Amino acid sequence: MSWFACPNSNQTTEMPFNSIRRALVALMIAGPAFAQQEPGTGRVVGRVIDAETGRPIAEAGVQIVGTTLGVQTSIDGRFTLNRVPAGTVTLQVRRLGYQPKTITGLRLEEQTTTEQNVSLAQMVAQMEALVTTANVERGSVENALDEQRTALGIVNSVTAEQISKSPDANAAQALSRVSGVTVTDGKYVVVRGTPERYTTTSLNGARVPSPEPERKVVPLDLFPSGLIQSVTTSKTFTPDLSGDFSGAHVDIKTKEFPAERQVTYGFSTGSAVGVWGNQVAFAPGVGGEAFAWAKSSRFMPSGAATAGDFSGTTQQQRNQIINSFRNVWQAGQRHARPNMSARMSIGGSTPMIGHNFGYLVSGSYSYSQDRQEGGSRALARYNGGGPEIAYNQFTGDNSGTSVLMGGLLNLSTLLTPNSRLTFNNMYSRSADNDASVERGVLENEAIPVELQRLRYIERMVWSSQLAGETRKDAHSIDWSITGSGVSRAEPDRSELGYELDSTGVVERKLWVYSGGDYASRTFASLDEKAVEAKASYTLEFGSAERRSMLKVGALGRGAHRDADVKTFGILSNGISDSVRALPPETLFGGQFTHPDSSVLTMRSLSQGGAYSATDGIGAGFAMVETPLTSTIRMITGVRYEHQQALVKSVSSLGDRDKANPSYDDFLPSLALNYRPSNRHAIRLSGSRTLARPEYREVAAIRTREGNGRVDQVGNPRLVRTLIDNLDVRYEFYPRRGEVMSVAVFAKRFHDPIERVFIASSSAATASVVNADGADNIGVELELRKDLDEFGFLLEPFTAFGGATFMQSQIRLGDKAASSTNPSRAMVGQSPYVVNAGLTWNGRAGASATLLFNRIGDRIVEAGQLPMPDVVELARNSVDASFRWPLRTGIVARIDAKNLTDDERLLKQGAVTREGYRTGRGLQIGVALQR
C-alpha cells in the first residue's frame, strides 16, 4: 500500500494511514493462525435469514447431522462450526416459529472454510422439515436477500458482485446501472429524471455532507468501487429514513468482513483513446497532486490574505505579494501518461481480547488522464427577436489528470450472543488538475485573446461510525454515532489573458493589463464537519401468521461549514507593448516587482466572498408494519423533523448578510404491500418529503468560474421545498435472479427551487429562486431476464434494463411574467431515462457485460426574458467489460468506456453554450485473490 505515502505531507497527515498499515500487519500475522484447521477437518460458516424479509435470525440452532457439532446463530444470524469432518456433510437448521430445513450435499475440503447461507420460511402451520441441496439453497438465499423483493418500499440495489463485472471505478458509475438512475458530469446522481437536488446520500446509514459549494448533492465519484458492498436506492419514503429527498435516498454500504480470511490484490492500466503517446497540455504542480495532497504547498500568501481591498497597502507591499505567488501561469506540454488503478484488501476474523473480531482493511488508488479536444463555449445575447447571438465565444482544448484514493477499516465483534458492535471507518481523497487553452473574442474588450487557466481542485471525505445492535426475542435496539467531514480546496487557480495581435507578419501575444481579470489568482476553500447520533427500538408482536412490527426512533445531527473564495488581480496603469509581449513567468517573476518598481499593482476582484453555516436537525419517528390480511401488509407512520440553521455571508467588498431558516415538518407515510405469492407483489405508497436549499444558495455572495463565464449569486430568501409523493408498482419474479416490474409515480412540488439564467449588459448571472409549484408524473419499467428460455445458444446470456418516462409541468405564479417559457418542465427534469445491459457468463468463469445509458434533454438553467432556457441535449453512453480467469485465484479484465463518445452539448436557443467530447477509454488489468 505504498501509494498512501505522501512525500509532502506532515506527520499529522500520515497518522491515519500509519495506523491502518500497523493494523494490517498485525491482522496478517494473526489471520493465518486462526484460519488453520486440524488435519482431516474444516470449517463451515454462514448466515441464517428470514426468507420473507431478509432479516437475520438469531438463536437458530445449526447442527452437522450425524455429529454432536452444533451452535446457535448470533445476533446478526451468523454461525461458525469448527473442526467439522471433511467430506460431504449435511446441515440442519431449526428455530421456533420457522419451518426446519436440512441442507444436503455440502462439500467440505480438508483444512478449508466453506460458506453456506440458509433461509428459513415462517411456519404458519405444522409442516414437515424442508430438505434441499446446498446448490439450490445458495440460489434461494440470493433471492431472499434481494432487497428489492423484501424491502418495505420501492428500492433498487447494486451489489459488489455486479460492480465486479462492470468497468465501474466508483459509486457514481455503479449507480448508472440502476433502473431510472443516470449520472451527470460523471458524479451527480439523477433518479427518475428529477433534479439532482432531490437525491440524498448516506454512508452506512449516516448522512454524508456535500463538498460542492454550488450543489446540494454529494459527488459519488468520491467513493472507490473496491470499498463498496452495495449501493441501495430507496425511491419511496418510510419514516425511518431521513425525510429530505424525493428522487431517491442513496445509501452506500462499505464492505463487510468475509467469512474466511481473504486477501485480494488488483491492478489495471490503460488510456483514453487518442491521448496515449500524444502531447497534451498539463498544469504544472508542486509534487503532491498525484496523491491528492498538494493544497498545503499552494496556500494563499499571508500578505494577500490580510490585504483586504488593498486600499491600505503600499506599492512595496503589493510588489511583495505579487512576488509571493507561485510563478506558474501557462500550461506545459508533455506526453500523456497511462491511466492506472490498484487496490488491496485483507479480511477475515481473528480472536483478540477474549472476543472473535471480524475485520476488513482495504485501500485503493487510481490515476487517469483525459482530454477534451476541440471544446467550445459561449454566452448568448438577445437579438431583437431573431436568433440569439453568441458572444465571448471560445474554442480550445482542456486536459487534466484525476486521482482517487481511499482506505477502509471495518471491525465487528459480538459482545454477547445477542449484542453486536461495529466500528466502520472510511477515508477518501480525490483531485483534479486541469489546464485549458482557449482562443476567442472578449466582447467587452473588443479584442481577440488567448485565455489560459490552470485549475487544481482537491476533495476529501471521511467517516467514522460506532454502531451497535441488540436483539432478544421480539425486541431489538439499533444505534449509531457517526462523525464525518468533507473538504474542498481550490488553491491557486490562475487565469491569464493575452491579446492576439495579427497586424504584423508574425502573430504577437500581448498581456491584457487592464482591470486585473487577465492575470488573476483564486483561492477557495470549504470545510464541513458533522456529528450524527440516532437510535431505534423495534418490537415484533402477534402470532406467527399475523406478525406485526412497531418501530420508533430519534435522530440528532449538527453540522458546521466554513467556505471562502478570494480572487486577486494583477494590473498595470500603462506599459509598453514590448513589456506586454514578455512571457508571464518573466513579466510577474520579479523584474517589475522589485521594491522601488511601480509598473504593476493589485486589486481584490469582486467575484468572491465567504460564508459560514451552522445547522442543527432533530427528528423522531414512529411506524407500524402490520398484516391486514394474509397477503396484504400495511406500513404507516410519521416522521417529525426540526431544522434550525444560520448562514452568515460576507462579500469580497465587505457587505454582510445572513439567513436564519427554521422549519418544523411532519412527514407522514402510508404503504400497502400486496403479495399474493412469493413471485408477485403490488406496492402502493403515499408520503410527504422535503428538500432544503444548499448553504451556498442562501449566502448572498457572487462568485465566478472565470473570464467570459457565468457569475453565481445566492438568494437569502429561499425556502425549503415540500413534496407530495404517490407510487404504485407491480413486481414479478419469474425465477431466481429475474424480475419484471412496472411502476407509476406522481409528485407535487410546493416551492421548488430552480436555477435561473439572467442576462445583463455587464455580466451573465445565474441564481436560484422558488417557483410556486410543479407537478411530475411518470412510468418506470424494469427487466432482468435470463435468456436460456429462448434457445441453447442464448443460455449464457442475461438481459437487464430499465426505462423511465416522465412529464413535468412548472407552476411559476407571479414569476411567470418574467419567464421565457412559463409552461416548461422543471429545471433538471428529463423526459426519459433509459438503461440497458447484456451479460454473458461463460462456463469457465469468464464473463462479459455491455452497458447502455441515455438521458433525455433537460433544462439546466431557466431563461428570464428575453433569453431562452439553457438545455443539455440527450446523448448516449456505451461501456463494455470482459473478465476471464487465468488460473485459480487470478482474473484478468478489459474495460472499454464511452464507446460512442457522443458530444456533450448545452444549448441556449441558437447558441452552443458548451460543447466537448471526453474521448473513449480502454483499461486492462488483473485481480488476485487468496
mmCIF file of N, CA, C and O in Angstrom, residues 328-330 377 436 438 450-455 490 492-498 511-512 516-523 566-570 584 588 605 607 704-709:
data_model
loop_
_atom_site.group_PDB
_atom_site.id
_atom_site.type_symbol
_atom_site.label_atom_id
_atom_site.label_comp_id
_atom_site.label_asym_id
_atom_site.label_seq_id
_atom_site.Cartn_x
_atom_site.Cartn_y
_atom_site.Cartn_z
ATOM 1 N N VAL A 328 3.803 30.398 -11.791
ATOM 2 C CA VAL A 328 3.367 29.474 -12.835
ATOM 3 C C VAL A 328 2.077 30.029 -13.421
ATOM 4 O O VAL A 328 1.093 30.223 -12.695
ATOM 5 N N TRP A 329 2.053 30.279 -14.716
ATOM 6 C CA TRP A 329 0.910 30.906 -15.367
ATOM 7 C C TRP A 329 0.452 30.159 -16.619
ATOM 8 O O TRP A 329 -0.697 30.335 -17.025
ATOM 9 N N GLN A 330 1.308 29.385 -17.239
ATOM 10 C CA GLN A 330 0.980 28.769 -18.510
ATOM 11 C C GLN A 330 0.984 27.248 -18.417
ATOM 12 O O GLN A 330 1.732 26.667 -17.627
ATOM 13 N N ARG A 377 -17.266 27.034 -26.065
ATOM 14 C CA ARG A 377 -18.194 27.634 -25.106
ATOM 15 C C ARG A 377 -18.488 29.055 -25.555
ATOM 16 O O ARG A 377 -17.696 29.693 -26.267
ATOM 17 N N SER A 436 -6.416 24.477 -19.365
ATOM 18 C CA SER A 436 -7.178 24.783 -20.571
ATOM 19 C C SER A 436 -6.524 25.939 -21.314
ATOM 20 O O SER A 436 -6.022 26.888 -20.694
ATOM 21 N N GLU A 438 -7.644 28.376 -24.556
ATOM 22 C CA GLU A 438 -8.753 28.726 -25.434
ATOM 23 C C GLU A 438 -8.426 30.012 -26.200
ATOM 24 O O GLU A 438 -7.708 30.880 -25.703
ATOM 25 N N GLU A 450 -6.164 35.003 -26.200
ATOM 26 C CA GLU A 450 -5.918 33.628 -25.774
ATOM 27 C C GLU A 450 -6.022 33.597 -24.259
ATOM 28 O O GLU A 450 -5.366 34.387 -23.570
ATOM 29 N N LEU A 451 -6.860 32.709 -23.739
ATOM 30 C CA LEU A 451 -7.037 32.558 -22.298
ATOM 31 C C LEU A 451 -6.445 31.232 -21.860
ATOM 32 O O LEU A 451 -6.701 30.200 -22.484
ATOM 33 N N GLN A 452 -5.675 31.269 -20.792
ATOM 34 C CA GLN A 452 -5.155 30.041 -20.188
ATOM 35 C C GLN A 452 -5.624 29.977 -18.747
ATOM 36 O O GLN A 452 -5.617 30.997 -18.032
ATOM 37 N N ARG A 453 -6.023 28.786 -18.352
ATOM 38 C CA ARG A 453 -6.458 28.591 -16.962
ATOM 39 C C ARG A 453 -5.830 27.321 -16.426
ATOM 40 O O ARG A 453 -5.894 26.256 -17.056
ATOM 41 N N LEU A 454 -5.225 27.416 -15.253
ATOM 42 C CA LEU A 454 -4.677 26.278 -14.517
ATOM 43 C C LEU A 454 -5.512 26.115 -13.258
ATOM 44 O O LEU A 454 -5.589 27.033 -12.434
ATOM 45 N N ARG A 455 -6.117 24.952 -13.102
ATOM 46 C CA ARG A 455 -7.074 24.763 -12.008
ATOM 47 C C ARG A 455 -6.832 23.420 -11.332
ATOM 48 O O ARG A 455 -6.849 22.373 -11.975
ATOM 49 N N GLU A 490 -9.584 24.644 -3.601
ATOM 50 C CA GLU A 490 -9.172 25.048 -4.942
ATOM 51 C C GLU A 490 -8.048 26.065 -4.776
ATOM 52 O O GLU A 490 -8.253 27.275 -4.917
ATOM 53 N N ASP A 492 -4.962 28.300 -5.495
ATOM 54 C CA ASP A 492 -4.091 28.899 -6.507
ATOM 55 C C ASP A 492 -4.531 28.593 -7.929
ATOM 56 O O ASP A 492 -3.750 28.090 -8.739
ATOM 57 N N ARG A 493 -5.779 28.892 -8.248
ATOM 58 C CA ARG A 493 -6.217 28.848 -9.643
ATOM 59 C C ARG A 493 -5.709 30.106 -10.347
ATOM 60 O O ARG A 493 -5.902 31.219 -9.851
ATOM 61 N N SER A 494 -5.079 29.934 -11.489
ATOM 62 C CA SER A 494 -4.560 31.089 -12.232
ATOM 63 C C SER A 494 -5.315 31.240 -13.542
ATOM 64 O O SER A 494 -5.663 30.245 -14.187
ATOM 65 N N GLU A 495 -5.560 32.496 -13.929
ATOM 66 C CA GLU A 495 -6.198 32.814 -15.200
ATOM 67 C C GLU A 495 -5.418 33.935 -15.861
ATOM 68 O O GLU A 495 -5.091 34.945 -15.221
ATOM 69 N N LEU A 496 -5.141 33.745 -17.131
ATOM 70 C CA LEU A 496 -4.243 34.643 -17.846
ATOM 71 C C LEU A 496 -4.843 34.960 -19.209
ATOM 72 O O LEU A 496 -5.348 34.064 -19.890
ATOM 73 N N GLY A 497 -4.800 36.232 -19.602
ATOM 74 C CA GLY A 497 -5.321 36.643 -20.901
ATOM 75 C C GLY A 497 -4.304 37.449 -21.679
ATOM 76 O O GLY A 497 -3.744 38.425 -21.173
ATOM 77 N N TYR A 498 -4.053 37.029 -22.939
ATOM 78 C CA TYR A 498 -3.145 37.734 -23.841
ATOM 79 C C TYR A 498 -3.903 38.106 -25.117
ATOM 80 O O TYR A 498 -4.590 37.255 -25.711
ATOM 81 N N TRP A 511 -0.081 40.896 -23.215
ATOM 82 C CA TRP A 511 -0.865 40.778 -21.988
ATOM 83 C C TRP A 511 -1.920 41.866 -21.920
ATOM 84 O O TRP A 511 -1.650 43.050 -22.167
ATOM 85 N N VAL A 512 -3.160 41.459 -21.552
ATOM 86 C CA VAL A 512 -4.252 42.414 -21.328
ATOM 87 C C VAL A 512 -4.123 42.915 -19.896
ATOM 88 O O VAL A 512 -4.459 42.203 -18.945
ATOM 89 N N GLY A 516 -7.436 43.733 -14.150
ATOM 90 C CA GLY A 516 -6.978 42.694 -13.240
ATOM 91 C C GLY A 516 -7.563 41.331 -13.491
ATOM 92 O O GLY A 516 -7.158 40.342 -12.875
ATOM 93 N N ASP A 517 -8.532 41.225 -14.442
ATOM 94 C CA ASP A 517 -9.151 39.930 -14.717
ATOM 95 C C ASP A 517 -8.251 39.007 -15.518
ATOM 96 O O ASP A 517 -8.514 37.806 -15.586
ATOM 97 N N TYR A 518 -7.203 39.534 -16.129
ATOM 98 C CA TYR A 518 -6.438 38.742 -17.077
ATOM 99 C C TYR A 518 -5.061 38.354 -16.550
ATOM 100 O O TYR A 518 -4.202 37.925 -17.311
ATOM 101 N N ALA A 519 -4.867 38.502 -15.261
ATOM 102 C CA ALA A 519 -3.737 37.905 -14.547
ATOM 103 C C ALA A 519 -4.213 37.763 -13.106
ATOM 104 O O ALA A 519 -3.898 38.576 -12.240
ATOM 105 N N SER A 520 -5.025 36.770 -12.857
ATOM 106 C CA SER A 520 -5.687 36.635 -11.560
ATOM 107 C C SER A 520 -5.329 35.313 -10.906
ATOM 108 O O SER A 520 -5.021 34.326 -11.567
ATOM 109 N N ARG A 521 -5.384 35.313 -9.584
ATOM 110 C CA ARG A 521 -5.193 34.096 -8.779
ATOM 111 C C ARG A 521 -6.381 33.987 -7.834
ATOM 112 O O ARG A 521 -6.767 34.960 -7.179
ATOM 113 N N THR A 522 -6.936 32.770 -7.767
ATOM 114 C CA THR A 522 -8.100 32.493 -6.925
ATOM 115 C C THR A 522 -7.759 31.418 -5.920
ATOM 116 O O THR A 522 -7.133 30.406 -6.261
ATOM 117 N N PHE A 523 -8.205 31.637 -4.686
ATOM 118 C CA PHE A 523 -8.005 30.669 -3.602
ATOM 119 C C PHE A 523 -9.377 30.411 -2.970
ATOM 120 O O PHE A 523 -10.019 31.334 -2.462
ATOM 121 N N LYS A 566 -11.419 33.921 -2.458
ATOM 122 C CA LYS A 566 -10.736 35.203 -2.650
ATOM 123 C C LYS A 566 -10.045 35.188 -4.011
ATOM 124 O O LYS A 566 -9.352 34.233 -4.361
ATOM 125 N N THR A 567 -10.242 36.270 -4.763
ATOM 126 C CA THR A 567 -9.637 36.402 -6.083
ATOM 127 C C THR A 567 -8.861 37.706 -6.158
ATOM 128 O O THR A 567 -9.393 38.772 -5.806
ATOM 129 N N PHE A 568 -7.624 37.620 -6.617
ATOM 130 C CA PHE A 568 -6.737 38.777 -6.716
ATOM 131 C C PHE A 568 -6.343 38.988 -8.174
ATOM 132 O O PHE A 568 -6.045 38.022 -8.884
ATOM 133 N N GLY A 569 -6.358 40.248 -8.591
ATOM 134 C CA GLY A 569 -5.979 40.573 -9.950
ATOM 135 C C GLY A 569 -4.741 41.449 -10.000
ATOM 136 O O GLY A 569 -4.568 42.357 -9.178
ATOM 137 N N ILE A 570 -3.863 41.160 -10.959
ATOM 138 C CA ILE A 570 -2.672 41.976 -11.205
ATOM 139 C C ILE A 570 -2.944 42.822 -12.450
ATOM 140 O O ILE A 570 -3.418 42.302 -13.466
ATOM 141 N N PRO A 584 4.622 35.414 -19.261
ATOM 142 C CA PRO A 584 4.113 35.789 -17.929
ATOM 143 C C PRO A 584 5.089 35.447 -16.810
ATOM 144 O O PRO A 584 5.146 36.172 -15.809
ATOM 145 N N PHE A 588 5.874 38.572 -14.408
ATOM 146 C CA PHE A 588 5.497 38.580 -12.994
ATOM 147 C C PHE A 588 6.543 37.876 -12.129
ATOM 148 O O PHE A 588 6.271 37.511 -10.990
ATOM 149 N N LEU A 605 -10.655 41.286 -6.583
ATOM 150 C CA LEU A 605 -11.779 41.226 -7.507
ATOM 151 C C LEU A 605 -13.064 40.891 -6.760
ATOM 152 O O LEU A 605 -13.051 40.251 -5.696
ATOM 153 N N GLN A 607 -15.535 38.903 -7.502
ATOM 154 C CA GLN A 607 -16.158 37.582 -7.636
ATOM 155 C C GLN A 607 -15.673 36.660 -6.521
ATOM 156 O O GLN A 607 -14.941 35.706 -6.752
ATOM 157 N N ARG A 704 -17.547 33.526 -9.543
ATOM 158 C CA ARG A 704 -17.492 33.323 -10.981
ATOM 159 C C ARG A 704 -16.475 32.239 -11.298
ATOM 160 O O ARG A 704 -15.418 32.160 -10.661
ATOM 161 N N GLU A 705 -16.790 31.465 -12.319
ATOM 162 C CA GLU A 705 -15.903 30.387 -12.739
ATOM 163 C C GLU A 705 -14.668 30.907 -13.462
ATOM 164 O O GLU A 705 -13.653 30.243 -13.516
ATOM 165 N N GLY A 706 -14.726 32.086 -14.053
ATOM 166 C CA GLY A 706 -13.567 32.614 -14.774
ATOM 167 C C GLY A 706 -13.990 33.560 -15.868
ATOM 168 O O GLY A 706 -15.172 33.882 -16.040
ATOM 169 N N ASN A 707 -13.020 34.060 -16.638
ATOM 170 C CA ASN A 707 -13.282 35.039 -17.684
ATOM 171 C C ASN A 707 -14.274 34.512 -18.713
ATOM 172 O O ASN A 707 -14.154 33.397 -19.196
ATOM 173 N N GLY A 708 -15.248 35.374 -19.055
ATOM 174 C CA GLY A 708 -16.219 35.002 -20.072
ATOM 175 C C GLY A 708 -17.218 33.980 -19.614
ATOM 176 O O GLY A 708 -17.951 33.414 -20.428
ATOM 177 N N ARG A 709 -17.293 33.697 -18.324
ATOM 178 C CA ARG A 709 -18.211 32.691 -17.814
ATOM 179 C C ARG A 709 -19.309 33.344 -16.983
ATOM 180 O O ARG A 709 -19.365 34.560 -16.853
#
